[in-house]
Coordinates of N, CA, C and O in Angstrom, one line a residue:
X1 N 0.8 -1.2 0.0 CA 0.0 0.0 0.0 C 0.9 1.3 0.0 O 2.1 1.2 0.3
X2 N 0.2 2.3 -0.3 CA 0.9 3.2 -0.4 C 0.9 4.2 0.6 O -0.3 4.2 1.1
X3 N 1.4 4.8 1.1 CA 1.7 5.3 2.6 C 1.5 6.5 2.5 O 1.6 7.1 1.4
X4 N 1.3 7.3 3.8 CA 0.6 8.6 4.1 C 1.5 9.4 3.1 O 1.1 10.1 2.1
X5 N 2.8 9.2 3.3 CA 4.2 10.7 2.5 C 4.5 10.2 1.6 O 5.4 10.9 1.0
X6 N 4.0 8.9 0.9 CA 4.0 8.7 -0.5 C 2.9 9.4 -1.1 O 3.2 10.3 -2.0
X7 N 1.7 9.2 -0.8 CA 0.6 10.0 -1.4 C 0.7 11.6 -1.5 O 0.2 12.3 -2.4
X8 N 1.4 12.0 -0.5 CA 1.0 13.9 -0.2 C 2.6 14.1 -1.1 O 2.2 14.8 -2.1
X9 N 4.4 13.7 -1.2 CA 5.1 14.0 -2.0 C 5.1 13.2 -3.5 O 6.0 13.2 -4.3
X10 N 4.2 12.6 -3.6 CA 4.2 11.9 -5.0 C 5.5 11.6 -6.0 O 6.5 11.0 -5.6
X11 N 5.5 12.0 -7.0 CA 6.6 11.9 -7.5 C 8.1 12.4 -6.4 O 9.2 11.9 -6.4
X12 N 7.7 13.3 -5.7 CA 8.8 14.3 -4.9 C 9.1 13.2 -4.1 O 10.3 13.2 -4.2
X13 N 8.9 12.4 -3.5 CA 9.1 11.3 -2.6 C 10.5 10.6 -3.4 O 11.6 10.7 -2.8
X14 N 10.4 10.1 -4.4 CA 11.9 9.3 -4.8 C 13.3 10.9 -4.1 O 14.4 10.6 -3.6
X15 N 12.7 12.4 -4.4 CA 14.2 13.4 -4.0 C 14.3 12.9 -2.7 O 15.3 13.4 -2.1
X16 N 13.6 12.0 -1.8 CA 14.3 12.2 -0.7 C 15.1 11.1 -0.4 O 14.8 10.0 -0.8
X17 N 16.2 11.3 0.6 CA 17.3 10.1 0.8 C 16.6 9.2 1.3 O 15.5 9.3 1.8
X18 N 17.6 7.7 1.0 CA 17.1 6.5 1.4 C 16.5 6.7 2.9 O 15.3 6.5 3.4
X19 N 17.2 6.8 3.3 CA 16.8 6.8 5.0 C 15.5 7.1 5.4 O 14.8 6.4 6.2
X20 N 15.1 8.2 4.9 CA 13.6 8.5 4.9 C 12.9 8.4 3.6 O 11.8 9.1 3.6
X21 N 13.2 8.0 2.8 CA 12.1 6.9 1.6 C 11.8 5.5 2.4 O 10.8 4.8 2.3
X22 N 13.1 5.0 3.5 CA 12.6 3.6 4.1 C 11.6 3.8 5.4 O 10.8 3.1 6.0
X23 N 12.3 5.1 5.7 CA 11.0 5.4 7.5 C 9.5 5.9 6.7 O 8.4 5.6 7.1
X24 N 9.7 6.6 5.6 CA 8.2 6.8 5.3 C 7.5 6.1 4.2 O 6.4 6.4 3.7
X25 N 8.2 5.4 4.0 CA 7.7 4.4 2.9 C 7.1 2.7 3.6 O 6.4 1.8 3.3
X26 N 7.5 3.1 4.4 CA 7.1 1.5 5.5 C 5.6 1.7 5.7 O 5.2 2.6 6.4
X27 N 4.7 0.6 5.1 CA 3.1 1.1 5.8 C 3.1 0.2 7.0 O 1.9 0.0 7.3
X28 N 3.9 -0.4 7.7 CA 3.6 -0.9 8.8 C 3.9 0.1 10.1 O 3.4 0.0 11.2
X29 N 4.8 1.1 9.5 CA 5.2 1.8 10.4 C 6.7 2.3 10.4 O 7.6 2.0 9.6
X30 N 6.8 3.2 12.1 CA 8.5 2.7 12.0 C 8.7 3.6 13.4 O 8.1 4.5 13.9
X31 N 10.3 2.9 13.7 CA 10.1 3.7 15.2 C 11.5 4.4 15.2 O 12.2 4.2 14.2
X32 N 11.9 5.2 16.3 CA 13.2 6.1 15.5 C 13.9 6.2 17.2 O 13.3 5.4 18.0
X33 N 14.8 6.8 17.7 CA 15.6 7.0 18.7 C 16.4 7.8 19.0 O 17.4 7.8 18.3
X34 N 16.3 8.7 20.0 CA 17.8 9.7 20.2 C 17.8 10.6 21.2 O 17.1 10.7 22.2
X35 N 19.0 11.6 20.6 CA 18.7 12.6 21.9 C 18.8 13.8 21.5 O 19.8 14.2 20.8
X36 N 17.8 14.4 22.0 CA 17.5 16.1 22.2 C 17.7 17.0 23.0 O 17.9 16.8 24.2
X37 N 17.7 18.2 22.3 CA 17.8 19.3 23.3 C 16.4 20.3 23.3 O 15.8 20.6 22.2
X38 N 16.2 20.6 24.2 CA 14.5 21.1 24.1 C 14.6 22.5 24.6 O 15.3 22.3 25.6
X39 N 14.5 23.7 24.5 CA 15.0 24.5 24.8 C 13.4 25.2 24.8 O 12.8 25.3 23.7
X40 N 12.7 25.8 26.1 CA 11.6 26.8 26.1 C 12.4 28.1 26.3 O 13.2 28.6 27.1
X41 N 11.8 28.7 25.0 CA 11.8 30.8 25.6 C 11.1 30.6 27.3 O 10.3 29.7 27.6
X42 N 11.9 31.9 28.2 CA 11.8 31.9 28.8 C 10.6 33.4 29.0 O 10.2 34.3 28.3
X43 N 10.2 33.0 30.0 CA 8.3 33.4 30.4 C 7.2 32.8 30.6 O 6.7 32.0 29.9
X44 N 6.7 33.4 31.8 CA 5.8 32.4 32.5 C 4.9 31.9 31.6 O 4.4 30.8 31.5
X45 N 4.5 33.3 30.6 CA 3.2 33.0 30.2 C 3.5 32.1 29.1 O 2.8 31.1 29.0
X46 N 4.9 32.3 27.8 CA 5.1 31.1 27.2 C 5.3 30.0 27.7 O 5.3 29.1 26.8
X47 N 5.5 29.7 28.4 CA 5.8 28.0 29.3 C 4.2 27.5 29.3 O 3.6 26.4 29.0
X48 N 3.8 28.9 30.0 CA 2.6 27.9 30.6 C 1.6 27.7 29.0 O 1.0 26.7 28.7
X49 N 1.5 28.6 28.2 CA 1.0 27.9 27.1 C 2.0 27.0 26.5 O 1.5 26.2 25.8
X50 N 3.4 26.9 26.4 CA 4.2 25.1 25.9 C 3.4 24.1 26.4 O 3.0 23.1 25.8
X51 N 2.9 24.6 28.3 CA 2.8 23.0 28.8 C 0.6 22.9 28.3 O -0.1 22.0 28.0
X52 N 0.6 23.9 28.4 CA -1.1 23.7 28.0 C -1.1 23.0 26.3 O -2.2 22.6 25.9
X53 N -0.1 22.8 25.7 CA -0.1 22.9 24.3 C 0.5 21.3 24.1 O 0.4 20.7 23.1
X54 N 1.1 20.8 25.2 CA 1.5 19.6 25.7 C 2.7 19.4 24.6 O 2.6 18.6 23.6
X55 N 3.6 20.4 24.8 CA 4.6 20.8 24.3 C 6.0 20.3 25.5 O 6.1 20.9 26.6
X56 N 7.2 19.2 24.9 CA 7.7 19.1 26.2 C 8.4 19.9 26.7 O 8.9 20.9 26.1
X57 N 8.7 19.4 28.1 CA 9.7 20.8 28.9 C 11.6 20.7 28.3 O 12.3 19.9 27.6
X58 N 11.8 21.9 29.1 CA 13.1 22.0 28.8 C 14.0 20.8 29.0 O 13.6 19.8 29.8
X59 N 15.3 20.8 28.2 CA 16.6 19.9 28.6 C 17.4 19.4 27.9 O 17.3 19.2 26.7
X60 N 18.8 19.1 28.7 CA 19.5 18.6 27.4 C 19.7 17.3 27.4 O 19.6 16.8 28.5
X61 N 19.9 16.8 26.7 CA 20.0 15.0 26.4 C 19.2 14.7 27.0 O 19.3 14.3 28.1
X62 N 17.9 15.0 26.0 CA 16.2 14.1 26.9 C 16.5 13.2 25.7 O 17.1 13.4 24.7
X63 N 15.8 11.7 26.3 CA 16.5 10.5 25.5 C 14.5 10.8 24.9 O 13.5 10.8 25.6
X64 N 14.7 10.9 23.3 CA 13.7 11.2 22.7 C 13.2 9.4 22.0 O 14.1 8.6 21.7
X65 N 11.9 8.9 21.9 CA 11.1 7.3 21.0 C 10.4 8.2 20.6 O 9.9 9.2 21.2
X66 N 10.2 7.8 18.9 CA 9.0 7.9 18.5 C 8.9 6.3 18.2 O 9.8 5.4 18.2
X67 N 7.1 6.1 17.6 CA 6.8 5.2 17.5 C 5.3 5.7 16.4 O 4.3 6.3 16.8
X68 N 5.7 5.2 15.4 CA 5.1 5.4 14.1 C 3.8 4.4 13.8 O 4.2 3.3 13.8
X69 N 2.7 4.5 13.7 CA 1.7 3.3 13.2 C 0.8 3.7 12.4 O 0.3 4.8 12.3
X70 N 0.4 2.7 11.7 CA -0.9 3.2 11.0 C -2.2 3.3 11.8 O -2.8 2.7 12.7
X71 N -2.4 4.3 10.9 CA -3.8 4.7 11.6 C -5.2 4.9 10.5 O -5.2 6.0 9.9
X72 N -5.8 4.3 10.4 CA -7.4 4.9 9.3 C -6.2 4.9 7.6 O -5.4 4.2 7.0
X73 N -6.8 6.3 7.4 CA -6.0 6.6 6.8 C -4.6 7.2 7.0 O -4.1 7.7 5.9
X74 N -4.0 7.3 7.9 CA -2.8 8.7 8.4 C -2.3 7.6 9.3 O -2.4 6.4 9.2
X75 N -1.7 8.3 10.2 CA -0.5 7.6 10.9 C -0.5 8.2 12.4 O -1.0 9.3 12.7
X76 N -0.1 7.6 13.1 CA -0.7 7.7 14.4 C 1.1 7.7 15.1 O 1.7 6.7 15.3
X77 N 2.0 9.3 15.2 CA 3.0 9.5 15.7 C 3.1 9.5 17.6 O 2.6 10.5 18.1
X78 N 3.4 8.9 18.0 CA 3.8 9.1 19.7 C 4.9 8.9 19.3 O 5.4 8.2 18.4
X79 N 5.6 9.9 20.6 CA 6.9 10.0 21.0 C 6.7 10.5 22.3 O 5.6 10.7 22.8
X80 N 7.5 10.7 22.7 CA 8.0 10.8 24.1 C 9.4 11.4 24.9 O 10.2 10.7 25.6
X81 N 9.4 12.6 24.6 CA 10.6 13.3 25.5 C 10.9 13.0 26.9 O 10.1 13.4 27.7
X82 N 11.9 12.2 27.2 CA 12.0 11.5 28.8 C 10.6 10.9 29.1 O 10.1 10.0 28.5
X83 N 10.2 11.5 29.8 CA 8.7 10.7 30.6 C 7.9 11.6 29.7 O 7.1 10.8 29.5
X84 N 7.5 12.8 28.9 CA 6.9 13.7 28.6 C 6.2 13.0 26.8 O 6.8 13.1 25.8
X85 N 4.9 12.4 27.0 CA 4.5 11.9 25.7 C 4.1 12.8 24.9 O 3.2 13.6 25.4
X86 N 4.4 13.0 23.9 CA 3.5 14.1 22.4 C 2.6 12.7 21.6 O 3.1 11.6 21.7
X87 N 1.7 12.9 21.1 CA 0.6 11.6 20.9 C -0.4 12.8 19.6 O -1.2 13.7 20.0
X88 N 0.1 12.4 18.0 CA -0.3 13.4 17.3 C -0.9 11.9 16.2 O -0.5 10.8 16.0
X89 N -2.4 12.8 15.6 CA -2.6 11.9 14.4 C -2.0 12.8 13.2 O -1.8 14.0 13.3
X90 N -1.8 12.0 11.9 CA -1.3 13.1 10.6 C -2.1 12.3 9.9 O -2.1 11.1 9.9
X91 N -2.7 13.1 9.2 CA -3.6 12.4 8.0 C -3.5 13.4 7.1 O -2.9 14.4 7.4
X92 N -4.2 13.4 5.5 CA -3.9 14.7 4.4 C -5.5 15.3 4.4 O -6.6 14.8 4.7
X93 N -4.9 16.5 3.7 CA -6.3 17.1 3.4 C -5.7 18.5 2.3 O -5.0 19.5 2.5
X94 N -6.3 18.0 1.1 CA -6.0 18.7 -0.3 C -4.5 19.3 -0.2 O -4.1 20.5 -0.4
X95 N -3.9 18.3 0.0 CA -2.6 18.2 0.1 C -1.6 18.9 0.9 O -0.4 19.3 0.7
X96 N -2.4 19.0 1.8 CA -1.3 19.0 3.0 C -1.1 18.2 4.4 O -2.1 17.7 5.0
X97 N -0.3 18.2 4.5 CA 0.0 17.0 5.9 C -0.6 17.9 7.2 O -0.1 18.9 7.6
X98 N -2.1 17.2 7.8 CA -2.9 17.6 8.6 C -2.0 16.9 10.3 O -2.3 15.8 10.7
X99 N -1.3 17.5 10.8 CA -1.3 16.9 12.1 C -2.3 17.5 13.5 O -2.2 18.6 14.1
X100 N -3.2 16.4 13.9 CA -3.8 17.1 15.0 C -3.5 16.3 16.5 O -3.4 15.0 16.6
X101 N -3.4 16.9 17.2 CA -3.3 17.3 19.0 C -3.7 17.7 19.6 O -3.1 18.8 19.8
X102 N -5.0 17.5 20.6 CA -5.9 17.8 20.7 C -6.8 18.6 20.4 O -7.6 17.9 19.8
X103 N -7.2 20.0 20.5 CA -8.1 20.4 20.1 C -7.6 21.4 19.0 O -8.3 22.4 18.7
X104 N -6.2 21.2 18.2 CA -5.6 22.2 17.4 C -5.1 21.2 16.3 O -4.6 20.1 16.5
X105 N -5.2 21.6 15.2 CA -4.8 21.0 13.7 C -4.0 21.7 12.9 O -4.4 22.7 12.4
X106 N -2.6 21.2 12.5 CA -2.1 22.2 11.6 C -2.1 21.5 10.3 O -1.8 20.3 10.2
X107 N -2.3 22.3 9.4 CA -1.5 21.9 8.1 C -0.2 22.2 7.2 O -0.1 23.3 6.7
X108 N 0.3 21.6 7.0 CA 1.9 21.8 6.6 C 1.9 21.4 4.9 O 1.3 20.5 4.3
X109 N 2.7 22.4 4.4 CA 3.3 21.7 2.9 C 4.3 21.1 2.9 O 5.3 21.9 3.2
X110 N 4.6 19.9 2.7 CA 5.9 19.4 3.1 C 6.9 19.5 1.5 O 6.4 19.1 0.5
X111 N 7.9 20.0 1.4 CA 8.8 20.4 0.5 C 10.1 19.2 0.8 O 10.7 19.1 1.8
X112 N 10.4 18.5 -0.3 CA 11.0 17.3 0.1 C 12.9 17.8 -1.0 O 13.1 18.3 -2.2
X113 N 13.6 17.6 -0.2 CA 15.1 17.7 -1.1 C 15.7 16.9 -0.9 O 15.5 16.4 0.2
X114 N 16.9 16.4 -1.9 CA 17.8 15.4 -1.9 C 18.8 15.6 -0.3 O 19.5 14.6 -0.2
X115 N 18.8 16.2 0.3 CA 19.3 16.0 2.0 C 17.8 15.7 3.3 O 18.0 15.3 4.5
X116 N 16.4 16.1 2.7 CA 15.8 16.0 3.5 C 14.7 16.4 3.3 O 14.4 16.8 2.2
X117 N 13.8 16.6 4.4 CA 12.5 17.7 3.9 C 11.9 18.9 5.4 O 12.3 18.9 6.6
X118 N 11.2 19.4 4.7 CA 10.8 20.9 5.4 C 9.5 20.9 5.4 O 8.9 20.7 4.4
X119 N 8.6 21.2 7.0 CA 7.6 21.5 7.1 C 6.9 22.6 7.3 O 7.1 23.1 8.4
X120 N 6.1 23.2 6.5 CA 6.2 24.7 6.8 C 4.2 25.4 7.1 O 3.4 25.7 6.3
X121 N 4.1 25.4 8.1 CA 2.5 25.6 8.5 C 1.8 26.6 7.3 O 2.4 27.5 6.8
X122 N 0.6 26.3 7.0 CA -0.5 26.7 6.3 C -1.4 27.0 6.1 O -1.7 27.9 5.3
X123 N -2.4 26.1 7.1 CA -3.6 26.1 7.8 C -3.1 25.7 9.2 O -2.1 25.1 9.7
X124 N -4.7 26.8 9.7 CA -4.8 25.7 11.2 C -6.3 26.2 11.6 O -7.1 27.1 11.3
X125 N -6.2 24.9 12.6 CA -7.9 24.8 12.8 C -8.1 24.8 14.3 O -7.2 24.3 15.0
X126 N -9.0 25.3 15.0 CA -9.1 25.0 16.4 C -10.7 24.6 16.5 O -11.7 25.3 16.2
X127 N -10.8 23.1 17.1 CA -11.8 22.7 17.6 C -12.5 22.6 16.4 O -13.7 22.6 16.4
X128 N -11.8 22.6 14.9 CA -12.6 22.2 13.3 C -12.9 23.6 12.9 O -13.5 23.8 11.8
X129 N -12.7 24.6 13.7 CA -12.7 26.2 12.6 C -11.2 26.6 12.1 O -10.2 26.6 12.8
X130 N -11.4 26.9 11.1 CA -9.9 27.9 10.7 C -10.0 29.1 11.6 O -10.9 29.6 12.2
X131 N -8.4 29.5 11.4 CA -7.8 30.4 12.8 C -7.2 30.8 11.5 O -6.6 30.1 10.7
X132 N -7.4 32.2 11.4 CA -6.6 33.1 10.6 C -4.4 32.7 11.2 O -4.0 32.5 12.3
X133 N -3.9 32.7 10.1 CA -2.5 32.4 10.6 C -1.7 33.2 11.8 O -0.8 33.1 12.6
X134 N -3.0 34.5 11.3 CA -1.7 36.1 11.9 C -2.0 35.6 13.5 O -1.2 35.6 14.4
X135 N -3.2 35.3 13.5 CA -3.7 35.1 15.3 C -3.4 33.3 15.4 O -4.0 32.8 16.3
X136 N -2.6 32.1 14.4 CA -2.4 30.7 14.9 C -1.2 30.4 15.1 O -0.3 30.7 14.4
X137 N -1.1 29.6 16.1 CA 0.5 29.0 16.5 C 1.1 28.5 14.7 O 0.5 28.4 13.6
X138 N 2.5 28.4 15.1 CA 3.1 28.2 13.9 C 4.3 26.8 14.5 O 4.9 26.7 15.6
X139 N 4.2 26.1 13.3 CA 5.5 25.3 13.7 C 6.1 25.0 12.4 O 5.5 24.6 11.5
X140 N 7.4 25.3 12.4 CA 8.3 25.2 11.5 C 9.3 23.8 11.5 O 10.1 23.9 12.4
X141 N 9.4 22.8 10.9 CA 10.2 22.0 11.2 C 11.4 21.7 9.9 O 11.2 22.3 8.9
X142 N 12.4 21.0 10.0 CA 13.1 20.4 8.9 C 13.9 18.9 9.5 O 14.3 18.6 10.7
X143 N 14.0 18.4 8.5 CA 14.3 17.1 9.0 C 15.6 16.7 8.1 O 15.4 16.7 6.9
X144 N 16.9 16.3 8.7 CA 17.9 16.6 7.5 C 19.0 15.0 8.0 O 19.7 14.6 9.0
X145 N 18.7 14.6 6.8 CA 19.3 12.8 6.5 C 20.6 13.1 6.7 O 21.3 14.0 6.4
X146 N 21.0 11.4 7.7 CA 22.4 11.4 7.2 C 22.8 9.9 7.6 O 22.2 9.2 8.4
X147 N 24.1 9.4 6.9 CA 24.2 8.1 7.2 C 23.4 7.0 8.2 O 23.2 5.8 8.0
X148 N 22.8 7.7 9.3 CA 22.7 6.7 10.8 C 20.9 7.1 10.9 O 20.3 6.5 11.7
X149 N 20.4 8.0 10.2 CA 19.4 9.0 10.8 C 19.3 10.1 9.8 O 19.6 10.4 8.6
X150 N 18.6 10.5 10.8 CA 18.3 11.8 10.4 C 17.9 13.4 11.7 O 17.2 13.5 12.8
X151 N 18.7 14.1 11.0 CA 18.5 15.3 12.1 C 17.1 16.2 12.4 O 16.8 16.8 11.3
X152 N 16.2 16.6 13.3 CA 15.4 17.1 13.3 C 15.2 18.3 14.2 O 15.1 18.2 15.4
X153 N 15.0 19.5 13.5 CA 14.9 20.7 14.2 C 13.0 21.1 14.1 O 12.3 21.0 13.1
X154 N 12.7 21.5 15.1 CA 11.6 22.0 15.2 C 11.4 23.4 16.1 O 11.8 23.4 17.3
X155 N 10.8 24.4 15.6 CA 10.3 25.5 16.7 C 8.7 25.5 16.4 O 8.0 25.3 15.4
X156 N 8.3 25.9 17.8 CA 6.6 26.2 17.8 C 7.2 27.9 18.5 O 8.1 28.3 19.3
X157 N 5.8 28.4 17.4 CA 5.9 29.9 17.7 C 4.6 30.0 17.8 O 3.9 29.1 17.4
X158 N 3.9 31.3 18.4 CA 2.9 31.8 18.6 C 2.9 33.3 18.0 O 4.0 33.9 17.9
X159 N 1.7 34.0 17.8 CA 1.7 35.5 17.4 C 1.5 36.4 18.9 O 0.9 35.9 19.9
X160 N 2.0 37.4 18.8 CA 2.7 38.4 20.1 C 3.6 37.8 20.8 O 4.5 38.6 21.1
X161 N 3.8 36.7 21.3 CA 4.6 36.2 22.1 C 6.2 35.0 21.9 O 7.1 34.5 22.6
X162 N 5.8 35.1 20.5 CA 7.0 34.1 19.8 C 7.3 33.1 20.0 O 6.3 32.3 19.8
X163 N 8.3 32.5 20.3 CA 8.7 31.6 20.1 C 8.6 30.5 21.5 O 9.3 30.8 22.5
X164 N 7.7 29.1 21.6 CA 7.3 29.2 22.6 C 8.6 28.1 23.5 O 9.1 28.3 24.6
X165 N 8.9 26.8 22.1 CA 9.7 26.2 22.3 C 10.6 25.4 21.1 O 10.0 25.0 20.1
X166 N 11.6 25.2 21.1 CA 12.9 24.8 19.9 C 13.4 23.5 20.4 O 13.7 23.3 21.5
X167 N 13.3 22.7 19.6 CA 13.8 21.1 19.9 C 14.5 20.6 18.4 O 13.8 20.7 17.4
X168 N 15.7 20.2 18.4 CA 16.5 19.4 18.1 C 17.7 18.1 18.4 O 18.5 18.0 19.3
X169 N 17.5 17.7 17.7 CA 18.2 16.2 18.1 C 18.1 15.5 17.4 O 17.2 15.6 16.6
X170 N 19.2 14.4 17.2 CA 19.0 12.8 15.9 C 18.3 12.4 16.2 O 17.9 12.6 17.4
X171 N 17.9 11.4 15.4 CA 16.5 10.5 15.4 C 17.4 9.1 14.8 O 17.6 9.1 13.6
X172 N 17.8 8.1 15.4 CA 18.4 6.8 14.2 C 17.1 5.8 14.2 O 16.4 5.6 15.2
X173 N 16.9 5.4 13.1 CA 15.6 4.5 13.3 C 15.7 2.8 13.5 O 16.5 2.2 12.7
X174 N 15.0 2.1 14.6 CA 15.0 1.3 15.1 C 14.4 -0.1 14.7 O 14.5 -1.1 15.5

């Protein structure tokens, strides 16, 4: 069968490196391993919406699992920063990669290159209404291949308040 990031990069799917043509080409799944650094902007009020947003907390060398499955149609990502689980569905919608978490949905264009790919927000939904961008959290990610893995940087930002939290770390898959 053909799998969630085969369908949404279509042809674009062969630019990306083996390593992730084999983690997202797998429809049974796939699970990955490493360690991160998680870094919250500092402020009460951004923290306390990180932790309302079940965004994990700060640190360095949090030993990061994900664990990849199918789901319906989309894929059912948990991971887990030290003890701190993130528990996200991704499914598509008119071609973009819909990830939702609890009562917030974003949509991403995923832009795939011969080192890696880039996710870059588009839509977002709260509770199934669209949220104008200027007033919706934003998350930026890129994910960049290499021999063992692959590298992954993410920030979640918010409007007036910025940047809420920054996580990077390898991912080797398991």
């Amino acid at each position: 069968p053909v799998t969630l990031y085969q369908r949404l990069l279509g042809p674009r799917f062969a630019q990306l490196p083996g390593v992730l043509q084999r983690f997202h080409g797998d429809a049974a799944g796939g699970k990955g391993e490493g360690l991160f650094r998680v870094t919250r902007s500092p402020g009460r009020l951004r923290n306390f919406l990180a932790s309302l947003m079940g965004l994990p907390p700060g640190g360095e060398q949090v030993p990061v699992r994900l664990v990849v499955s199918p789901c319906g149609a989309g894929e059912r990502w948990s991971r887990s920063f030290g003890s701190a689980p993130l528990e996200t569905i991704q499914t598509e919608y008119r071609g973009l990669l819909i990830e939702k978490g609890g009562p917030v949905s974003l949509g991403f264009e995923l832009v795939a290159w011969p080192t890696g790919m880039t996710f870059h927000t588009r839509r977002v939904w709260l509770l199934g209404a669209p949220v104008p961008l200027a007033c919706a959290p934003s998350v930026e990610a890129t994910v960049t291949a290499d021999e063992d893995g692959w590298l992954v940087r993410v920030a979640v930002s918010v409007p007036l308040l910025g940047r809420l939290v920054y996580y990077e770390g390898h991912l080797s898959p398991q």
